[in-house]
Short mmCIF file of N, CA and C in Angstrom, two decimals:
data_model
loop_
_atom_site.label_atom_id
_atom_site.label_comp_id
_atom_site.label_asym_id
_atom_site.label_seq_id
_atom_site.Cartn_x
_atom_site.Cartn_y
_atom_site.Cartn_z
N MET A 1 0.85 -1.18 0.00
CA MET A 1 0.00 0.00 0.00
C MET A 1 0.89 1.24 0.00
N PRO A 2 0.63 2.18 -0.90
CA PRO A 2 1.47 3.37 -0.97
C PRO A 2 1.27 4.26 0.25
N GLN A 3 2.33 4.94 0.62
CA GLN A 3 2.25 5.91 1.71
C GLN A 3 1.88 7.26 1.09
N VAL A 4 0.72 7.77 1.45
CA VAL A 4 0.27 9.04 0.90
C VAL A 4 0.86 10.17 1.73
N THR A 5 1.54 11.07 1.08
CA THR A 5 2.08 12.25 1.75
C THR A 5 1.07 13.38 1.62
N LEU A 6 0.59 13.84 2.75
CA LEU A 6 -0.42 14.90 2.74
C LEU A 6 0.26 16.27 2.78
N THR A 7 -0.24 17.16 1.96
CA THR A 7 0.26 18.53 1.99
C THR A 7 -0.26 19.22 3.25
N GLU A 8 0.36 20.33 3.59
CA GLU A 8 -0.12 21.10 4.74
C GLU A 8 -1.56 21.54 4.53
N GLU A 9 -1.88 21.96 3.30
CA GLU A 9 -3.25 22.39 2.99
C GLU A 9 -4.23 21.24 3.22
N CYS A 10 -3.85 20.06 2.76
CA CYS A 10 -4.73 18.90 2.90
C CYS A 10 -4.91 18.54 4.39
N MET A 11 -3.82 18.57 5.15
CA MET A 11 -3.93 18.26 6.58
C MET A 11 -4.85 19.26 7.27
N ARG A 12 -4.75 20.53 6.90
CA ARG A 12 -5.61 21.56 7.48
C ARG A 12 -7.07 21.31 7.11
N LEU A 13 -7.32 20.97 5.84
CA LEU A 13 -8.69 20.70 5.39
C LEU A 13 -9.27 19.47 6.07
N ILE A 14 -8.46 18.43 6.22
CA ILE A 14 -8.93 17.21 6.90
C ILE A 14 -9.30 17.54 8.34
N SER A 15 -8.45 18.29 9.01
CA SER A 15 -8.71 18.69 10.39
C SER A 15 -10.01 19.50 10.48
N GLN A 16 -10.17 20.44 9.56
CA GLN A 16 -11.38 21.27 9.54
C GLN A 16 -12.62 20.41 9.28
N PHE A 17 -12.52 19.49 8.31
CA PHE A 17 -13.64 18.61 7.97
C PHE A 17 -14.01 17.74 9.17
N GLU A 18 -13.01 17.20 9.85
CA GLU A 18 -13.26 16.35 11.01
C GLU A 18 -13.93 17.14 12.13
N SER A 19 -13.49 18.38 12.35
CA SER A 19 -14.11 19.16 13.42
C SER A 19 -15.54 19.57 13.06
N LEU A 20 -15.82 19.77 11.77
CA LEU A 20 -17.18 20.14 11.34
C LEU A 20 -18.15 18.96 11.35
N THR A 21 -17.64 17.76 11.01
CA THR A 21 -18.54 16.62 10.82
C THR A 21 -18.38 15.51 11.85
N GLY A 22 -17.23 15.42 12.49
CA GLY A 22 -16.95 14.31 13.39
C GLY A 22 -16.45 13.08 12.66
N ALA A 23 -16.35 13.14 11.33
CA ALA A 23 -15.92 11.99 10.54
C ALA A 23 -14.41 12.04 10.33
N GLY A 24 -13.76 10.90 10.52
CA GLY A 24 -12.33 10.80 10.27
C GLY A 24 -12.05 10.68 8.78
N SER A 25 -10.97 11.33 8.34
CA SER A 25 -10.60 11.30 6.94
C SER A 25 -9.12 11.00 6.84
N ARG A 26 -8.73 10.21 5.83
CA ARG A 26 -7.33 9.81 5.69
C ARG A 26 -6.63 10.51 4.53
N ASP A 27 -7.38 11.18 3.66
CA ASP A 27 -6.77 11.84 2.51
C ASP A 27 -7.76 12.86 1.96
N CYS A 28 -7.23 13.80 1.21
CA CYS A 28 -8.11 14.73 0.49
C CYS A 28 -7.43 15.18 -0.79
N ILE A 29 -8.25 15.53 -1.74
CA ILE A 29 -7.76 16.07 -3.00
C ILE A 29 -8.50 17.38 -3.23
N VAL A 30 -7.75 18.44 -3.45
CA VAL A 30 -8.34 19.72 -3.81
C VAL A 30 -8.36 19.77 -5.33
N ASP A 31 -9.56 19.70 -5.89
CA ASP A 31 -9.74 19.69 -7.34
C ASP A 31 -10.27 21.07 -7.75
N ASN A 32 -9.33 21.99 -8.00
CA ASN A 32 -9.73 23.37 -8.32
C ASN A 32 -10.45 23.46 -9.66
N ARG A 33 -10.10 22.57 -10.59
CA ARG A 33 -10.74 22.62 -11.91
C ARG A 33 -12.24 22.40 -11.80
N ASN A 34 -12.64 21.53 -10.88
CA ASN A 34 -14.06 21.24 -10.68
C ASN A 34 -14.63 21.87 -9.41
N GLU A 35 -13.86 22.79 -8.81
CA GLU A 35 -14.32 23.52 -7.61
C GLU A 35 -14.84 22.58 -6.53
N ARG A 36 -14.03 21.58 -6.18
CA ARG A 36 -14.47 20.62 -5.16
C ARG A 36 -13.28 20.14 -4.35
N ILE A 37 -13.61 19.61 -3.18
CA ILE A 37 -12.63 18.94 -2.33
C ILE A 37 -13.17 17.53 -2.12
N ILE A 38 -12.33 16.54 -2.37
CA ILE A 38 -12.73 15.14 -2.21
C ILE A 38 -12.02 14.60 -0.97
N PHE A 39 -12.79 14.06 -0.04
CA PHE A 39 -12.22 13.47 1.17
C PHE A 39 -12.37 11.96 1.11
N VAL A 40 -11.32 11.25 1.52
CA VAL A 40 -11.38 9.80 1.67
C VAL A 40 -11.68 9.56 3.15
N ILE A 41 -12.87 9.03 3.40
CA ILE A 41 -13.41 8.91 4.76
C ILE A 41 -13.05 7.54 5.35
N ASN A 42 -12.74 7.54 6.64
CA ASN A 42 -12.44 6.28 7.32
C ASN A 42 -13.65 5.36 7.27
N PRO A 43 -13.42 4.04 7.15
CA PRO A 43 -14.54 3.09 7.10
C PRO A 43 -15.46 3.27 8.30
N GLY A 44 -16.75 3.29 8.01
CA GLY A 44 -17.75 3.42 9.08
C GLY A 44 -18.11 4.85 9.44
N ASP A 45 -17.41 5.83 8.88
CA ASP A 45 -17.67 7.23 9.24
C ASP A 45 -18.50 7.99 8.19
N MET A 46 -18.99 7.28 7.17
CA MET A 46 -19.74 7.97 6.10
C MET A 46 -21.00 8.64 6.63
N GLY A 47 -21.69 7.99 7.57
CA GLY A 47 -22.90 8.58 8.14
C GLY A 47 -22.60 9.92 8.80
N LEU A 48 -21.50 9.97 9.55
CA LEU A 48 -21.10 11.23 10.18
C LEU A 48 -20.72 12.27 9.13
N ALA A 49 -19.99 11.83 8.11
CA ALA A 49 -19.51 12.76 7.07
C ALA A 49 -20.67 13.42 6.34
N ILE A 50 -21.70 12.64 6.05
CA ILE A 50 -22.83 13.17 5.29
C ILE A 50 -23.83 13.87 6.21
N GLY A 51 -24.13 13.25 7.35
CA GLY A 51 -25.07 13.84 8.30
C GLY A 51 -26.51 13.59 7.89
N LYS A 52 -27.41 13.82 8.83
CA LYS A 52 -28.84 13.62 8.57
C LYS A 52 -29.31 14.55 7.47
N GLY A 53 -29.84 13.97 6.41
CA GLY A 53 -30.32 14.77 5.29
C GLY A 53 -29.22 15.57 4.59
N GLY A 54 -27.97 15.13 4.75
CA GLY A 54 -26.85 15.84 4.11
C GLY A 54 -26.38 17.06 4.87
N SER A 55 -26.83 17.21 6.13
CA SER A 55 -26.53 18.44 6.88
C SER A 55 -25.04 18.65 7.14
N SER A 56 -24.31 17.60 7.47
CA SER A 56 -22.88 17.76 7.79
C SER A 56 -22.07 18.14 6.56
N ILE A 57 -22.32 17.45 5.46
CA ILE A 57 -21.56 17.73 4.24
C ILE A 57 -21.90 19.12 3.70
N LYS A 58 -23.16 19.54 3.87
CA LYS A 58 -23.56 20.88 3.42
C LYS A 58 -22.88 21.95 4.28
N LYS A 59 -22.85 21.72 5.59
CA LYS A 59 -22.18 22.67 6.49
C LYS A 59 -20.70 22.79 6.13
N ALA A 60 -20.04 21.66 5.89
CA ALA A 60 -18.62 21.67 5.53
C ALA A 60 -18.42 22.41 4.20
N SER A 61 -19.31 22.17 3.27
CA SER A 61 -19.23 22.82 1.96
C SER A 61 -19.38 24.33 2.10
N ASP A 62 -20.34 24.76 2.91
CA ASP A 62 -20.56 26.20 3.12
C ASP A 62 -19.34 26.86 3.75
N VAL A 63 -18.76 26.21 4.77
CA VAL A 63 -17.62 26.78 5.48
C VAL A 63 -16.38 26.80 4.59
N MET A 64 -16.17 25.72 3.82
CA MET A 64 -14.95 25.60 3.01
C MET A 64 -15.07 26.29 1.66
N GLY A 65 -16.30 26.65 1.28
CA GLY A 65 -16.49 27.40 0.05
C GLY A 65 -16.35 26.61 -1.24
N LYS A 66 -16.37 25.29 -1.14
CA LYS A 66 -16.30 24.43 -2.32
C LYS A 66 -17.25 23.25 -2.12
N ARG A 67 -17.58 22.62 -3.22
CA ARG A 67 -18.38 21.41 -3.16
C ARG A 67 -17.54 20.32 -2.49
N ILE A 68 -18.16 19.55 -1.61
CA ILE A 68 -17.46 18.47 -0.90
C ILE A 68 -17.97 17.14 -1.43
N GLU A 69 -17.05 16.24 -1.76
CA GLU A 69 -17.39 14.87 -2.13
C GLU A 69 -16.66 13.94 -1.18
N VAL A 70 -17.30 12.83 -0.85
CA VAL A 70 -16.71 11.88 0.08
C VAL A 70 -16.72 10.49 -0.54
N VAL A 71 -15.63 9.76 -0.29
CA VAL A 71 -15.49 8.37 -0.74
C VAL A 71 -15.03 7.58 0.47
N GLU A 72 -15.72 6.47 0.77
CA GLU A 72 -15.33 5.65 1.91
C GLU A 72 -14.12 4.80 1.55
N TYR A 73 -13.11 4.84 2.42
CA TYR A 73 -11.91 4.05 2.21
C TYR A 73 -12.20 2.57 2.42
N SER A 74 -11.50 1.73 1.67
CA SER A 74 -11.49 0.29 1.91
C SER A 74 -10.08 -0.20 1.61
N ALA A 75 -9.58 -1.11 2.45
CA ALA A 75 -8.26 -1.70 2.21
C ALA A 75 -8.30 -2.62 0.99
N ASP A 76 -9.49 -3.05 0.60
CA ASP A 76 -9.67 -3.89 -0.58
C ASP A 76 -9.79 -2.99 -1.81
N PRO A 77 -8.83 -3.08 -2.75
CA PRO A 77 -8.86 -2.18 -3.92
C PRO A 77 -10.17 -2.27 -4.72
N SER A 78 -10.73 -3.45 -4.86
CA SER A 78 -11.99 -3.59 -5.62
C SER A 78 -13.12 -2.83 -4.95
N GLN A 79 -13.25 -3.00 -3.63
CA GLN A 79 -14.31 -2.30 -2.91
C GLN A 79 -14.08 -0.81 -2.93
N PHE A 80 -12.82 -0.38 -2.79
CA PHE A 80 -12.52 1.04 -2.83
C PHE A 80 -12.93 1.65 -4.17
N LEU A 81 -12.63 0.96 -5.26
CA LEU A 81 -13.02 1.45 -6.59
C LEU A 81 -14.54 1.51 -6.72
N ARG A 82 -15.23 0.50 -6.20
CA ARG A 82 -16.71 0.54 -6.21
C ARG A 82 -17.20 1.78 -5.48
N ASN A 83 -16.58 2.09 -4.34
CA ASN A 83 -16.96 3.28 -3.57
C ASN A 83 -16.69 4.56 -4.35
N CYS A 84 -15.60 4.59 -5.11
CA CYS A 84 -15.25 5.78 -5.90
C CYS A 84 -16.31 6.10 -6.95
N PHE A 85 -16.94 5.07 -7.49
CA PHE A 85 -17.89 5.27 -8.59
C PHE A 85 -19.33 5.46 -8.12
N LEU A 86 -19.61 5.29 -6.83
CA LEU A 86 -20.99 5.47 -6.36
C LEU A 86 -21.49 6.85 -6.74
N PRO A 87 -22.75 7.00 -7.13
CA PRO A 87 -23.83 6.02 -7.11
C PRO A 87 -23.90 5.10 -8.33
N ALA A 88 -22.97 5.23 -9.29
CA ALA A 88 -22.96 4.30 -10.42
C ALA A 88 -22.70 2.89 -9.89
N GLN A 89 -23.37 1.93 -10.45
CA GLN A 89 -23.23 0.54 -10.00
C GLN A 89 -22.16 -0.17 -10.82
N VAL A 90 -21.08 -0.56 -10.15
CA VAL A 90 -20.00 -1.30 -10.81
C VAL A 90 -20.42 -2.77 -10.88
N THR A 91 -20.36 -3.34 -12.08
CA THR A 91 -20.77 -4.74 -12.26
C THR A 91 -19.59 -5.69 -12.35
N GLY A 92 -18.39 -5.15 -12.57
CA GLY A 92 -17.21 -6.01 -12.63
C GLY A 92 -15.93 -5.20 -12.58
N ILE A 93 -14.90 -5.80 -11.99
CA ILE A 93 -13.58 -5.18 -11.92
C ILE A 93 -12.54 -6.25 -12.21
N ASP A 94 -11.67 -5.94 -13.17
CA ASP A 94 -10.53 -6.81 -13.45
C ASP A 94 -9.27 -5.99 -13.27
N PHE A 95 -8.20 -6.67 -12.87
CA PHE A 95 -6.92 -5.99 -12.75
C PHE A 95 -5.96 -6.58 -13.77
N ASP A 96 -5.22 -5.70 -14.43
CA ASP A 96 -4.25 -6.11 -15.45
C ASP A 96 -3.00 -5.26 -15.24
N THR A 97 -1.99 -5.47 -16.08
CA THR A 97 -0.81 -4.62 -16.02
C THR A 97 -0.59 -3.99 -17.39
N ASP A 98 -0.03 -2.79 -17.38
CA ASP A 98 0.25 -2.09 -18.64
C ASP A 98 1.66 -2.43 -19.13
N GLU A 99 2.12 -1.73 -20.18
CA GLU A 99 3.43 -2.01 -20.77
C GLU A 99 4.57 -1.82 -19.76
N GLU A 100 4.38 -0.91 -18.81
CA GLU A 100 5.43 -0.67 -17.80
C GLU A 100 5.25 -1.55 -16.57
N ASP A 101 4.37 -2.56 -16.68
CA ASP A 101 4.13 -3.51 -15.58
C ASP A 101 3.46 -2.85 -14.37
N GLN A 102 2.72 -1.80 -14.64
CA GLN A 102 1.98 -1.14 -13.56
C GLN A 102 0.53 -1.63 -13.56
N GLN A 103 -0.06 -1.68 -12.39
CA GLN A 103 -1.42 -2.19 -12.26
C GLN A 103 -2.46 -1.24 -12.85
N VAL A 104 -3.39 -1.82 -13.61
CA VAL A 104 -4.48 -1.08 -14.22
C VAL A 104 -5.79 -1.76 -13.80
N ALA A 105 -6.77 -0.94 -13.41
CA ALA A 105 -8.09 -1.47 -13.06
C ALA A 105 -9.03 -1.27 -14.24
N LEU A 106 -9.68 -2.34 -14.64
CA LEU A 106 -10.65 -2.31 -15.74
C LEU A 106 -12.04 -2.44 -15.11
N ILE A 107 -12.84 -1.41 -15.27
CA ILE A 107 -14.12 -1.29 -14.58
C ILE A 107 -15.28 -1.48 -15.56
N GLU A 108 -16.25 -2.28 -15.14
CA GLU A 108 -17.49 -2.42 -15.90
C GLU A 108 -18.62 -1.83 -15.07
N VAL A 109 -19.45 -1.03 -15.72
CA VAL A 109 -20.64 -0.48 -15.06
C VAL A 109 -21.85 -0.80 -15.92
N ARG A 110 -23.02 -0.71 -15.32
CA ARG A 110 -24.25 -0.90 -16.09
C ARG A 110 -24.29 0.17 -17.19
N ASP A 111 -24.84 -0.20 -18.35
CA ASP A 111 -24.91 0.74 -19.47
C ASP A 111 -25.55 2.07 -19.06
N GLU A 112 -26.63 1.98 -18.28
CA GLU A 112 -27.34 3.20 -17.90
C GLU A 112 -26.53 4.06 -16.91
N ASP A 113 -25.47 3.49 -16.32
CA ASP A 113 -24.64 4.23 -15.37
C ASP A 113 -23.34 4.75 -16.00
N ARG A 114 -23.14 4.49 -17.26
CA ARG A 114 -21.86 4.85 -17.90
C ARG A 114 -21.59 6.36 -17.83
N GLY A 115 -22.58 7.17 -18.18
CA GLY A 115 -22.42 8.62 -18.11
C GLY A 115 -22.14 9.09 -16.69
N LEU A 116 -22.81 8.49 -15.73
CA LEU A 116 -22.61 8.81 -14.32
C LEU A 116 -21.19 8.45 -13.88
N ALA A 117 -20.70 7.30 -14.34
CA ALA A 117 -19.36 6.85 -13.97
C ALA A 117 -18.29 7.79 -14.53
N ILE A 118 -18.50 8.30 -15.73
CA ILE A 118 -17.53 9.21 -16.34
C ILE A 118 -17.65 10.59 -15.73
N GLY A 119 -18.88 11.09 -15.59
CA GLY A 119 -19.12 12.40 -14.99
C GLY A 119 -18.93 13.52 -16.00
N LYS A 120 -19.47 14.67 -15.65
CA LYS A 120 -19.38 15.85 -16.50
C LYS A 120 -17.90 16.20 -16.72
N ALA A 121 -17.50 16.31 -17.98
CA ALA A 121 -16.12 16.61 -18.36
C ALA A 121 -15.13 15.60 -17.77
N GLY A 122 -15.61 14.36 -17.51
CA GLY A 122 -14.73 13.30 -17.03
C GLY A 122 -14.34 13.40 -15.57
N LYS A 123 -15.08 14.20 -14.78
CA LYS A 123 -14.62 14.44 -13.41
C LYS A 123 -14.72 13.22 -12.50
N ASN A 124 -15.67 12.31 -12.75
CA ASN A 124 -15.79 11.14 -11.87
C ASN A 124 -14.70 10.10 -12.16
N ILE A 125 -14.40 9.89 -13.43
CA ILE A 125 -13.31 8.96 -13.76
C ILE A 125 -11.98 9.55 -13.29
N PHE A 126 -11.83 10.87 -13.38
CA PHE A 126 -10.64 11.54 -12.86
C PHE A 126 -10.48 11.28 -11.36
N LYS A 127 -11.57 11.43 -10.63
CA LYS A 127 -11.56 11.19 -9.18
C LYS A 127 -11.12 9.76 -8.88
N ALA A 128 -11.68 8.79 -9.59
CA ALA A 128 -11.34 7.38 -9.37
C ALA A 128 -9.87 7.12 -9.68
N LYS A 129 -9.36 7.71 -10.76
CA LYS A 129 -7.96 7.50 -11.15
C LYS A 129 -7.01 8.05 -10.09
N VAL A 130 -7.26 9.28 -9.66
CA VAL A 130 -6.38 9.91 -8.68
C VAL A 130 -6.42 9.16 -7.34
N LEU A 131 -7.61 8.82 -6.88
CA LEU A 131 -7.72 8.14 -5.59
C LEU A 131 -7.15 6.73 -5.64
N ALA A 132 -7.36 6.01 -6.74
CA ALA A 132 -6.83 4.65 -6.88
C ALA A 132 -5.30 4.69 -6.85
N GLN A 133 -4.72 5.69 -7.51
CA GLN A 133 -3.26 5.85 -7.51
C GLN A 133 -2.75 6.15 -6.10
N ARG A 134 -3.39 7.08 -5.44
CA ARG A 134 -2.91 7.51 -4.12
C ARG A 134 -3.14 6.46 -3.04
N GLN A 135 -4.27 5.77 -3.09
CA GLN A 135 -4.61 4.86 -2.00
C GLN A 135 -4.14 3.42 -2.23
N HIS A 136 -4.05 3.00 -3.51
CA HIS A 136 -3.74 1.58 -3.78
C HIS A 136 -2.67 1.38 -4.86
N ASP A 137 -1.99 2.44 -5.26
CA ASP A 137 -0.90 2.34 -6.23
C ASP A 137 -1.36 1.71 -7.55
N ILE A 138 -2.58 2.02 -7.96
CA ILE A 138 -3.12 1.56 -9.23
C ILE A 138 -2.83 2.66 -10.26
N ALA A 139 -2.08 2.31 -11.30
CA ALA A 139 -1.59 3.31 -12.24
C ALA A 139 -2.69 3.94 -13.09
N ASP A 140 -3.73 3.17 -13.43
CA ASP A 140 -4.78 3.71 -14.28
C ASP A 140 -6.09 2.99 -13.99
N VAL A 141 -7.19 3.70 -14.26
CA VAL A 141 -8.53 3.15 -14.14
C VAL A 141 -9.22 3.39 -15.47
N GLN A 142 -9.72 2.33 -16.08
CA GLN A 142 -10.36 2.44 -17.39
C GLN A 142 -11.74 1.81 -17.34
N LEU A 143 -12.69 2.49 -18.00
CA LEU A 143 -14.03 1.92 -18.13
C LEU A 143 -14.04 1.00 -19.34
N MET A 144 -14.55 -0.20 -19.14
CA MET A 144 -14.64 -1.17 -20.24
C MET A 144 -15.86 -0.86 -21.09
N GLN A 145 -15.76 -1.13 -22.38
CA GLN A 145 -16.92 -1.04 -23.26
C GLN A 145 -17.76 -2.29 -23.02
N ASN A 146 -19.05 -2.09 -22.91
CA ASN A 146 -19.93 -3.24 -22.70
C ASN A 146 -20.24 -3.87 -24.05
N ASP A 147 -19.88 -5.15 -24.21
CA ASP A 147 -20.04 -5.82 -25.51
C ASP A 147 -21.45 -6.33 -25.76
N SER A 148 -22.32 -6.26 -24.77
CA SER A 148 -23.67 -6.83 -24.93
C SER A 148 -24.60 -5.92 -25.71
N ALA A 149 -24.15 -4.75 -26.10
CA ALA A 149 -25.01 -3.80 -26.82
C ALA A 149 -25.27 -4.25 -28.23
#
């Protein structure tokens, strides 16, 4: 498992998020292009992170001035990737290696969830790629074409 080095900004944001929501976080990504902060939440803390009716995540978003997204951490790379793509439903995950012998995750989603998995301007697949690299040393994440069409 790769050791993620947190920037001072990220450590400050994690501390602020934890004090606002009570949810523990192990990593964050400041995605200025999409005006959002993505937090990797400790297992079991998603309820705290989101809050009743979304109250905690909304409060954190208001205070931090950016949209907040949360992904629940899992030590299992397959489960972590499934969490990255929620609410899109992942139907299959295969792991392969690329030309440089680096691990690549091949993701299958339901046809109706494909747009959701990619996200506007590719922001959801970007999130999955960055988090998979940082948390599980997966070099790339690719959506598979569904052959049943």
